[in-house]
Coordinates of C-alpha atoms in Angstrom, one line a residue:
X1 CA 125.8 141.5 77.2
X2 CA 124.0 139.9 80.1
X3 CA 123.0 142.5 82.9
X4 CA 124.4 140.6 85.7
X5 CA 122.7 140.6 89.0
X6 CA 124.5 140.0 92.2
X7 CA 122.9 138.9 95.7
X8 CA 119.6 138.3 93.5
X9 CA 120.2 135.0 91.8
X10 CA 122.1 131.6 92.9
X11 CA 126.1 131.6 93.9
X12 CA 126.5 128.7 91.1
X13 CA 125.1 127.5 88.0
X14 CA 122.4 125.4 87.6
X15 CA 121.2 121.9 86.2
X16 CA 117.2 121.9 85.3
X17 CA 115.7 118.5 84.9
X18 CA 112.2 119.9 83.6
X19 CA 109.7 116.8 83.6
X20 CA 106.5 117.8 81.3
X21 CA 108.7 120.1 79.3
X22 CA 106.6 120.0 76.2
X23 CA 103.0 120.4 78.2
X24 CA 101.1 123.7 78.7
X25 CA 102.8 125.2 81.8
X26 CA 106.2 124.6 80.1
X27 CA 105.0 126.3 77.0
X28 CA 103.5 129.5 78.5
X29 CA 105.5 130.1 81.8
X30 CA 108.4 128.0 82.7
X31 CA 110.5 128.1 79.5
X32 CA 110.1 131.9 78.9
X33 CA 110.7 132.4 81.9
X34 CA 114.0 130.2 82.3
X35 CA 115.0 131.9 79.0
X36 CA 114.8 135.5 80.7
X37 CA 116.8 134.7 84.1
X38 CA 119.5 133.0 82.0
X39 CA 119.4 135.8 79.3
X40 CA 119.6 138.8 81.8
X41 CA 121.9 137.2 84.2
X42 CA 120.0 136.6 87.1
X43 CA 121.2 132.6 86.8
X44 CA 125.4 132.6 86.7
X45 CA 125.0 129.8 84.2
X46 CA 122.3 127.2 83.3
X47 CA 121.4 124.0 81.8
X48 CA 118.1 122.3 81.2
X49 CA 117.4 118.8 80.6
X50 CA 113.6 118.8 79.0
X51 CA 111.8 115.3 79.8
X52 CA 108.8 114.5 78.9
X53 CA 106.7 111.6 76.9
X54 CA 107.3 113.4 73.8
X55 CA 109.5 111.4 71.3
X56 CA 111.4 114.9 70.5
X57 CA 115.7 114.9 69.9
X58 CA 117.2 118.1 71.1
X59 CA 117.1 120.4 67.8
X60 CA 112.9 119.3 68.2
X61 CA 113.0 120.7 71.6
X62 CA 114.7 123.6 70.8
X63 CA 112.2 123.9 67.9
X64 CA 109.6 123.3 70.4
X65 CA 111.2 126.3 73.2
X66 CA 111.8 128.9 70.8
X67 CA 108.0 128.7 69.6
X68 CA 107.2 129.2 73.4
X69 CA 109.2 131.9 73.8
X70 CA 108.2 133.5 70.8
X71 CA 105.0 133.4 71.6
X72 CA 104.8 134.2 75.2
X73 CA 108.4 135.9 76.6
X74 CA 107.1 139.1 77.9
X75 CA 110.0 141.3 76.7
X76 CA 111.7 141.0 73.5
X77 CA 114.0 138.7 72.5
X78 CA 117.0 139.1 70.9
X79 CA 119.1 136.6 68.3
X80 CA 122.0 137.2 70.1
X81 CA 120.2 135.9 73.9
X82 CA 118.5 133.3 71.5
X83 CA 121.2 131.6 70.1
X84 CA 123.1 131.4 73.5
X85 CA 120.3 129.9 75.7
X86 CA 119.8 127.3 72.9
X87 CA 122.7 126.1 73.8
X88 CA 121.7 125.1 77.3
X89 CA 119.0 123.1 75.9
X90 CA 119.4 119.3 76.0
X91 CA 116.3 116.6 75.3
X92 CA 115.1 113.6 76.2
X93 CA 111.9 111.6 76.3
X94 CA 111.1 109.6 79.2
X95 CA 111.0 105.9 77.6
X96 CA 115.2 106.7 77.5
X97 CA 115.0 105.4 81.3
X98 CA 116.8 106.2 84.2
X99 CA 120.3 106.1 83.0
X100 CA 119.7 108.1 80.0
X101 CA 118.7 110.9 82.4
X102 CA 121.3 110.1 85.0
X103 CA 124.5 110.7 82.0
X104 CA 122.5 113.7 80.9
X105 CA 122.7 115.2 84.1
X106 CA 126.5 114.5 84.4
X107 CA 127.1 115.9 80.5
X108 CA 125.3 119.0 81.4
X109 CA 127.4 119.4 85.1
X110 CA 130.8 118.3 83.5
X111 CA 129.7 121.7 80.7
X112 CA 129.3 123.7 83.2
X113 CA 132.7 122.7 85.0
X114 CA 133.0 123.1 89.1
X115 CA 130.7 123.7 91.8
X116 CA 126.4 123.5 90.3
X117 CA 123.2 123.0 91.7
X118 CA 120.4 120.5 90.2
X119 CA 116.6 121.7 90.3
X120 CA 114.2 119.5 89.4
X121 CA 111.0 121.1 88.5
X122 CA 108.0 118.4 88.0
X123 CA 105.2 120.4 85.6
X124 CA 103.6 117.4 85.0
X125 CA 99.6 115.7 86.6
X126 CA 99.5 114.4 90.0
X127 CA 99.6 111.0 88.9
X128 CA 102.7 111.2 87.8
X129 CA 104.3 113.3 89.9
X130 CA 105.5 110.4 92.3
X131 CA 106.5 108.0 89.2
X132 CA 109.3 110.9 88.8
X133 CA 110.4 111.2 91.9
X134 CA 111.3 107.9 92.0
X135 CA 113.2 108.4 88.3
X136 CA 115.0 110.9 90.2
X137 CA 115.7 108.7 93.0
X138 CA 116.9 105.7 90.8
X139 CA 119.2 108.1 88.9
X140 CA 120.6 108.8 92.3
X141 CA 120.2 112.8 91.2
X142 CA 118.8 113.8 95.1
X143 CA 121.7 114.4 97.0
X144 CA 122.1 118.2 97.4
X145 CA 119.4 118.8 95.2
X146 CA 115.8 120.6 95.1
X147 CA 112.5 119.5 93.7
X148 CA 109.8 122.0 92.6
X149 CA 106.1 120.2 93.0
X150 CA 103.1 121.5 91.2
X151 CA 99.0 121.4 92.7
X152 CA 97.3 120.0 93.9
X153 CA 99.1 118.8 96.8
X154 CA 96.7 115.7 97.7
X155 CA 92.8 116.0 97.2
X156 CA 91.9 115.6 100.9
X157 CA 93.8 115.2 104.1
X158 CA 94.4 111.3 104.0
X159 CA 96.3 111.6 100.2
X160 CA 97.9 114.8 101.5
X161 CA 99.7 113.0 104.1
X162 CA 100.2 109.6 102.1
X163 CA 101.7 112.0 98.9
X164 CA 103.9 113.8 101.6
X165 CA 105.5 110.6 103.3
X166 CA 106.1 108.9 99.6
X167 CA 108.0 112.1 98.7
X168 CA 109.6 112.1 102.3
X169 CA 111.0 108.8 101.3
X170 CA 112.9 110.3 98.6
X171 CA 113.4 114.0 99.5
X172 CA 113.6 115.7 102.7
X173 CA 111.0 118.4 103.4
X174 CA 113.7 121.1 103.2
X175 CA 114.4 120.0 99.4
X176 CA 111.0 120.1 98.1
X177 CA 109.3 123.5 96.9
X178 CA 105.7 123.1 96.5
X179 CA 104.7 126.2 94.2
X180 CA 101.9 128.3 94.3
X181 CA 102.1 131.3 91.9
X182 CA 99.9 133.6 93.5
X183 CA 102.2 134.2 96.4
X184 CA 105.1 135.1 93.4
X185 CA 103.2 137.9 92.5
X186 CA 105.1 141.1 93.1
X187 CA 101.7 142.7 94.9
X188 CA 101.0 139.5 97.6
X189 CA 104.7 140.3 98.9
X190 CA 103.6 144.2 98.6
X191 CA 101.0 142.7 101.5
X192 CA 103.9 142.2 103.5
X193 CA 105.8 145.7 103.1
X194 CA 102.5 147.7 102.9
X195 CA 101.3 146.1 106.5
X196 CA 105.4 146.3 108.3
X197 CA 106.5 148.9 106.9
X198 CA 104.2 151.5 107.4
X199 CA 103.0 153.0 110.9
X200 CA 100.0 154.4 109.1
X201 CA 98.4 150.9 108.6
X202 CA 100.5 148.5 111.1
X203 CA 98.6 149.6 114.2
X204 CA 94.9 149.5 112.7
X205 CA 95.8 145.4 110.9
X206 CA 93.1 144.0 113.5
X207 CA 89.6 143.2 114.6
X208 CA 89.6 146.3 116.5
X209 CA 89.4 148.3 112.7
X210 CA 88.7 146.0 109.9
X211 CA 85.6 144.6 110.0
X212 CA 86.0 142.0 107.2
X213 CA 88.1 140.8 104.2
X214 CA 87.4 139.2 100.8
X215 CA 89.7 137.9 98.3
X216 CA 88.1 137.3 95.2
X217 CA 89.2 135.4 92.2
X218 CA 86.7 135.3 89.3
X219 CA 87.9 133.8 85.7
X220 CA 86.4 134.4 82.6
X221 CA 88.1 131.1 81.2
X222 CA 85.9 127.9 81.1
X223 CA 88.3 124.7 81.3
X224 CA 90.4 124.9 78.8
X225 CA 90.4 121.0 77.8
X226 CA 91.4 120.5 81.6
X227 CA 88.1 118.6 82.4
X228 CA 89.6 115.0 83.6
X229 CA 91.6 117.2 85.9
X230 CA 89.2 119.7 87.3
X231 CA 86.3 116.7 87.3
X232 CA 88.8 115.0 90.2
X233 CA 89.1 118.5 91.6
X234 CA 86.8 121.0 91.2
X235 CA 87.4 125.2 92.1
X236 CA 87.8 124.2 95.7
X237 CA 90.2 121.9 95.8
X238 CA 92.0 123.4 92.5
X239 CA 91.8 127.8 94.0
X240 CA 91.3 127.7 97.8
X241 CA 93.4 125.5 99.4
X242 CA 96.5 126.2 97.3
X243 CA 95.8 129.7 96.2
X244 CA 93.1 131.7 98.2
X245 CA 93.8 129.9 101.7
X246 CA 97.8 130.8 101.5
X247 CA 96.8 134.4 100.3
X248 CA 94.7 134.4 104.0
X249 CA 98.0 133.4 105.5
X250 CA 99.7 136.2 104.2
X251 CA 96.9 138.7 105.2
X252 CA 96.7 137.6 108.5
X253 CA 100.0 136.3 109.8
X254 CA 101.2 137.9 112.9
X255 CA 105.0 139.8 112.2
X256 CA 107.4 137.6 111.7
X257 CA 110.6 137.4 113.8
X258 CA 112.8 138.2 110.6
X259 CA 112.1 138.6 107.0
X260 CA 114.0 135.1 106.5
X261 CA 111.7 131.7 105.1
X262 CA 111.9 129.6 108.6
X263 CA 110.2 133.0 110.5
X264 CA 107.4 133.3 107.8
X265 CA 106.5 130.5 107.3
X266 CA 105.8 129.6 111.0
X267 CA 103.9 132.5 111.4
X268 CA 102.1 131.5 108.0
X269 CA 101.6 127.8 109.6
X270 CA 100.1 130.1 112.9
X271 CA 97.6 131.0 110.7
X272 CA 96.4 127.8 109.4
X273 CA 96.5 126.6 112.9
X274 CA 93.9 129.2 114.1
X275 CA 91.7 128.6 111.4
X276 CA 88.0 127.5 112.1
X277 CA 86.9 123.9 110.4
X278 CA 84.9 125.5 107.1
X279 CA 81.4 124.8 108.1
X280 CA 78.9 123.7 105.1
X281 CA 76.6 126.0 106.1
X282 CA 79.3 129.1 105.1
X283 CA 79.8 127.7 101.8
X284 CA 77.9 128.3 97.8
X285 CA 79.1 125.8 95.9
X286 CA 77.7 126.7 91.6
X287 CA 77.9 124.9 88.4
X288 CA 77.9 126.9 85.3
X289 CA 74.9 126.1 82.8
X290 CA 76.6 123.9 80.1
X291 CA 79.5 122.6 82.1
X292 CA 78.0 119.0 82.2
X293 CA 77.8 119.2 78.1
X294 CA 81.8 119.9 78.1
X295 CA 83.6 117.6 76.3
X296 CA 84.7 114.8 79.2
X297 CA 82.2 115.9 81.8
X298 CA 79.8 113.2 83.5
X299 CA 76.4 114.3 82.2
X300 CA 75.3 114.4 85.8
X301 CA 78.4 115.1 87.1
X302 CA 78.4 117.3 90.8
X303 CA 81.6 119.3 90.4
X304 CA 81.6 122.6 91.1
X305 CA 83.3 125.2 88.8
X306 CA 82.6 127.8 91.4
X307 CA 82.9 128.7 95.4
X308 CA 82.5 130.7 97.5
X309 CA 82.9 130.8 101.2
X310 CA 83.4 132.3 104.9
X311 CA 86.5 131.0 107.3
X312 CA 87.4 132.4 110.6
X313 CA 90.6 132.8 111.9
X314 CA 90.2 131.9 115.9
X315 CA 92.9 134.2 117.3
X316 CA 93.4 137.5 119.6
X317 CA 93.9 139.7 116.4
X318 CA 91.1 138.4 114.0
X319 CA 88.5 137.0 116.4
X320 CA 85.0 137.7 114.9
X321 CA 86.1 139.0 111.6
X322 CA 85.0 137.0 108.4
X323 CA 86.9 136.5 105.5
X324 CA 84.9 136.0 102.2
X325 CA 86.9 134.3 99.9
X326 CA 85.2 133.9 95.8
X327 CA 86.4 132.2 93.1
X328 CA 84.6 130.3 89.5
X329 CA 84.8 129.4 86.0
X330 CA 82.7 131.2 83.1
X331 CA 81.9 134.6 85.6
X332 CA 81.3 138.2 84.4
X333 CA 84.9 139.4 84.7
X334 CA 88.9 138.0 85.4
X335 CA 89.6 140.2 88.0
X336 CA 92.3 139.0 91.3
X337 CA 91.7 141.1 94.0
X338 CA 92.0 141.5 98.2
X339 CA 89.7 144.2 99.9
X340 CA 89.7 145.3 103.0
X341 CA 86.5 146.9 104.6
X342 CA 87.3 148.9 107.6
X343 CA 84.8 149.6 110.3
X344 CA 82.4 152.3 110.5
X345 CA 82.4 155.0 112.9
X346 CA 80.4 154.5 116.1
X347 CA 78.0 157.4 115.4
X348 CA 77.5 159.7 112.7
X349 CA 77.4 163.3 113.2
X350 CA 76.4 164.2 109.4
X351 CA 72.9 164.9 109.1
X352 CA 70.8 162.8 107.0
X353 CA 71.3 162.9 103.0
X354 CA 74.5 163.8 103.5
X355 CA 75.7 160.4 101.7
X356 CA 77.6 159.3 104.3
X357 CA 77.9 155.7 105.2
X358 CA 75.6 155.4 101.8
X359 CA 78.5 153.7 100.1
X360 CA 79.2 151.3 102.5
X361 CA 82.8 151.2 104.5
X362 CA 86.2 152.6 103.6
X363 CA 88.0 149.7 101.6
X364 CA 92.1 149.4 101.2
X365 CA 92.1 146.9 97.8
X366 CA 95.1 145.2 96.5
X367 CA 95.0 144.0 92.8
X368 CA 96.9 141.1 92.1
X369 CA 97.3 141.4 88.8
X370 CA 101.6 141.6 88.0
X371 CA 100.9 145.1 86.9
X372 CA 100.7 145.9 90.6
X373 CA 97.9 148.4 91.9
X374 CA 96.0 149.8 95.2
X375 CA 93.4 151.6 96.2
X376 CA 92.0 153.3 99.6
X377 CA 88.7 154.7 99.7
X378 CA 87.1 157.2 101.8
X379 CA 84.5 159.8 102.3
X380 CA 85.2 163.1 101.9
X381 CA 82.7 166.2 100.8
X382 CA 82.1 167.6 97.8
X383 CA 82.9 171.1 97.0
X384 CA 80.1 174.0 97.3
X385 CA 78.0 174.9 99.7
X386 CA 76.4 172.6 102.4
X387 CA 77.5 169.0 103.6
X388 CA 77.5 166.6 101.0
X389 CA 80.1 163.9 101.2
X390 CA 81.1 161.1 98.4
X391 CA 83.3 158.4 97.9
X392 CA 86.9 159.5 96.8
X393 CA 89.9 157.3 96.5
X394 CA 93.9 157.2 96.7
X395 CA 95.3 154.8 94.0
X396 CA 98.8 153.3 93.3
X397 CA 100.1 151.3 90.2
X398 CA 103.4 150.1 89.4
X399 CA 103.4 151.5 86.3
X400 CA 103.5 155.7 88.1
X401 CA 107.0 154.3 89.2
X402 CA 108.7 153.6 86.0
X403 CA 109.8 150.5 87.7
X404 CA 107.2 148.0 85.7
X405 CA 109.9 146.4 83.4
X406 CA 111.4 145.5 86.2
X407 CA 108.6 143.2 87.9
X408 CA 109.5 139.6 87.5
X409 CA 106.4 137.2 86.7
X410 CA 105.7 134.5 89.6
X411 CA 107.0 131.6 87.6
X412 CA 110.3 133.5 87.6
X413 CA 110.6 134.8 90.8
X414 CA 109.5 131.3 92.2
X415 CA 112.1 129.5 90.1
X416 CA 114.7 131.8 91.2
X417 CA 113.9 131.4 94.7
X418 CA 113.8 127.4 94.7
X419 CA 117.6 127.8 93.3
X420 CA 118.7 129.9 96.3
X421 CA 116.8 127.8 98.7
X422 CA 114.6 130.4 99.8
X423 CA 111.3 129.1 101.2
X424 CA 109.3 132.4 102.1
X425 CA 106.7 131.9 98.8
X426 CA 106.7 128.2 99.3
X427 CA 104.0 125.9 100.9
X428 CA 105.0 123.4 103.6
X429 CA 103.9 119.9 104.3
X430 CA 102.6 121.1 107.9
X431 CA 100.4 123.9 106.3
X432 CA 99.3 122.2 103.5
X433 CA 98.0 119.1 105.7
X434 CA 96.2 121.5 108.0
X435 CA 94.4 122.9 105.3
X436 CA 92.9 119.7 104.4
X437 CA 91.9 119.0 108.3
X438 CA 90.2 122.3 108.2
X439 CA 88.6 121.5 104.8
X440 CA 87.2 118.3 106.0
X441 CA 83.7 118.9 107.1
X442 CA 83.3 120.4 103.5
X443 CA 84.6 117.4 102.0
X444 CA 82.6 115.3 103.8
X445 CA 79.3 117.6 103.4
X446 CA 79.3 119.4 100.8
X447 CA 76.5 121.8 100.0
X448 CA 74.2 120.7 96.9
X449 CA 75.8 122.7 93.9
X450 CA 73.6 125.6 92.5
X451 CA 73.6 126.8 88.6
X452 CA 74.3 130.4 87.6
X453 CA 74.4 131.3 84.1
X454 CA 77.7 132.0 82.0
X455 CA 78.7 135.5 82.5
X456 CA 77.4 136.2 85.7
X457 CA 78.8 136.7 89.0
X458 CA 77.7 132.9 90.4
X459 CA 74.7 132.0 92.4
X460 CA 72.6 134.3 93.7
X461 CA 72.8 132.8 97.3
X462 CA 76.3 134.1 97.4
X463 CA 74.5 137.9 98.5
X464 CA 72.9 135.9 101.5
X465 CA 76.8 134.5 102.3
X466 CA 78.1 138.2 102.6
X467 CA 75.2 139.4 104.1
X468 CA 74.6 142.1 105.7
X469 CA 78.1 142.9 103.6
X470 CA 78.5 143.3 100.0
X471 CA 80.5 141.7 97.5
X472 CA 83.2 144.7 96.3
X473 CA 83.5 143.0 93.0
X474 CA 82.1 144.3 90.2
X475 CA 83.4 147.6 91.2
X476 CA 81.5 150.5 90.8
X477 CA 84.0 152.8 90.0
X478 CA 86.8 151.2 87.3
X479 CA 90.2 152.0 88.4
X480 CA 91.9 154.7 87.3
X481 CA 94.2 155.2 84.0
X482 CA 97.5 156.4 85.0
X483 CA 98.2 157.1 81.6
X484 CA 95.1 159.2 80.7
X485 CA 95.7 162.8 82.2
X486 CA 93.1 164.1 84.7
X487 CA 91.5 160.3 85.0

């Protein structure tokens, strides 16, 4: 029995065209996830039309989506869910042609009988991204319907603007749904509840108390047979425009008139207005030792598989406050955090070895992980005689609530949200093109790229980017166990 929810999902069934169906993304994210909202009732009814280049009939694709889902579905499946969602599943490869696609849409609406809604999700390289538009257009399958678009959205500011008017041609901006995962996670919208909600933190959200920020994203991962792509792209172009950059927005916007897409996303757009041009200067750019020896790399290739950098935000609340924003391939942990270092008193009272101020500033961190947690730090003194004050913390994780099965992953929450319309988690052509115009002087200049061993934490000119800060990552203190008693 599917667990139906109302007001969460769509009013009406759903078509899925799914173009790269086979590839990775399909594999590990989009299928399971599909499977889950159909099984539990979160879509009122479902089909999905796999395409891909593939020569795969529909009992291969079904072959192919129950390995995935076996293999990666979060929560268990059942035979019963199984054999229903299997169902739904219809196949074709892309040499079928336009009007292949065009009667499989109408066999899968006719199924579903009265009012449904197409979503067309394109999980395929930017290349061909464009090439399946136009499909779509040809098969006359636009009207009234929505297009999810993978990264990266252009590579600089002049293909940002040329890939936005070709899809403009087909699509109008309110149709398309340019995804970035990070803002599905349940703890980037926590951002937004923990700073409106709340008069304790609300008021102190400003130059005037946080002295700076850093977002962080180190991966353990090398690149995972992805080095055509990330040799176009490199961790700037592939983690801080669509990720890190968005993630800023959400820190930094200013409250939005109402919780509702058009509200948040101007005051997202506000942002990314403000912003300073990156200056060169504010940027390390690394290369792991090895990466030109990857299979597909130029032997003297210039990529960078890591960045850091500093960008400024140019308004009344966030004048003179830096944010710090890390990311790489091959580094000493996969962590995914924000951190927040508030400003120090004006004067000190304690008397010297006391230990204050000798663990630098009081930090609110946010992990991103889906297994949402948080952390605020402060001083306070240590029991017995005298004054001797140490670092203590408060700390949060989903899992204390016993709401943890409940967290949707970002591929699903996203997915649901294109089908309602809803474009609060969603990038939009105006943002995304003034990320590129603030990116420019990098692009143009970019700092020689550095080497750092595998394993490490990047370059060690990154310490003289921060300075006179510190890096939070690696933590000193692990977080806490909420399962372990006493921990």
């Amino acid at each position: 029995m599917k667990r139906v929810a109302p007001g969460v999902g769509p009013k009406f069934p759903q078509v899925v065209v799914l173009f790269g169906a086979t590839g990775d993304l399909a594999r590990r994210k989009l299928v399971p996830g599909l499977f889950h909202l159909s099984s539990v009732g979160f879509i009122p009814g479902c089909r999905i039309i796999g395409v891909s280049l593939d020569d795969l009939d529909v009992d291969g694709f079904r072959i192919f989506a129950r390995g995935a889902v076996d293999e990666f579905a979060t929560r268990k499946v059942s035979e019963d869910a199984w054999t229903e969602f299997e169902q739904t599943l219809d196949y074709l490869p892309l040499s079928a042609g336009v009007d292949a696609l065009k009667a499989a849409v109408a066999r899968a609406e006719e199924s579903l009988g009265g009012h449904s809604q197409r979503l067309h999700y394109l999980s395929v390289p930017p290349n061909a991204a464009l090439s399946a538009v136009r499909m779509l257009g040809e098969a006359d399958l636009v009207a009234g319907s929505k297009i999810i678009m993978e990264k990266p959205f252009g590579t600089n500011l002049e293909s940002a603007i040329a890939l936005n008017a070709n899809l403009h041609e087909v699509f109008a901006e309110e149709q398309i749904f340019r995804i970035d995962h990070f803002l599905g996670k349940e703890p980037a919208q926590n951002i937004l509840a923990f700073r409106f909600a709340n008069g304790l933190f609300e008021p102190i959200w400003n130059r005037n108390f946080i002295d700076h920020v850093q977002i962080d994203v180190p991966e353990k991962l090398s690149l995972d047979h992805r080095a055509a792509f990330y040799e176009q792209t490199g961790a700037f172009r592939d983690m801080v425009v669509t990720h890190l950059l968005q993630i800023v927005a959400f820190m930094a916007m200013e409250p939005p008139t109402s919780l509702e897409p058009g509200p948040i996303s101007e005051e997202k757009n506000k942002v990314f207005r403000c912003m300073l041009p990156i200056d060169p200067k504010d940027v390390v750019r690394g290369q792991y030792t090895g990466y030109r020896h990857e299979e597909g790399v130029d032997s003297e290739s210039d990529t960078e598989t890591f960045i850091a950098l500093k960008c400024m935000i140019d308004n009344w609340r966030w004048a003179g406050v830096p944010f710090f924003l890390r990311t790489g391939k091959r580094l000493a942990e996969g962590m995914r955090i924000i951190s927040i270092a508030f400003r120090e008193p004006p004067k000190s009272m304690f008397p010297v070895g006391s230990g204050v101020g000798a663990e630098g500033p009081d930090h609110l961190t946010f992990d991103l992980a889906d297994a949402s947690k948080m952390s605020l730090s402060f001083y306070g003194k240590r029991p017995g005689p005298g004054m001797k004050l140490e670092k203590l913390s408060l700390q949060f994780a989903m899992h204390e609530t016993g709401l943890i099965g409940d967290v949707l992953e970002a591929y699903e929450r996203l997915i649901l949200d294109a089908m309602r319309g809803d474009h609060t988690l969603f990038t939009t052509a105006e943002g995304i093109e003034r990320l590129w115009e603030v990116s420019r002087p990098l692009l143009e200049a970019p700092p020689p790229v550095r080497l750092y061993p595998p394993g490490s934490w990047g370059p060690k000119s990154i310490h003289q980017l921060v300075a006179p800060h510190a890096w939070r990552l690696p933590f000193e203190r692990a977080w806490r166990d909420p399962n372990v008693q006493g921990a």
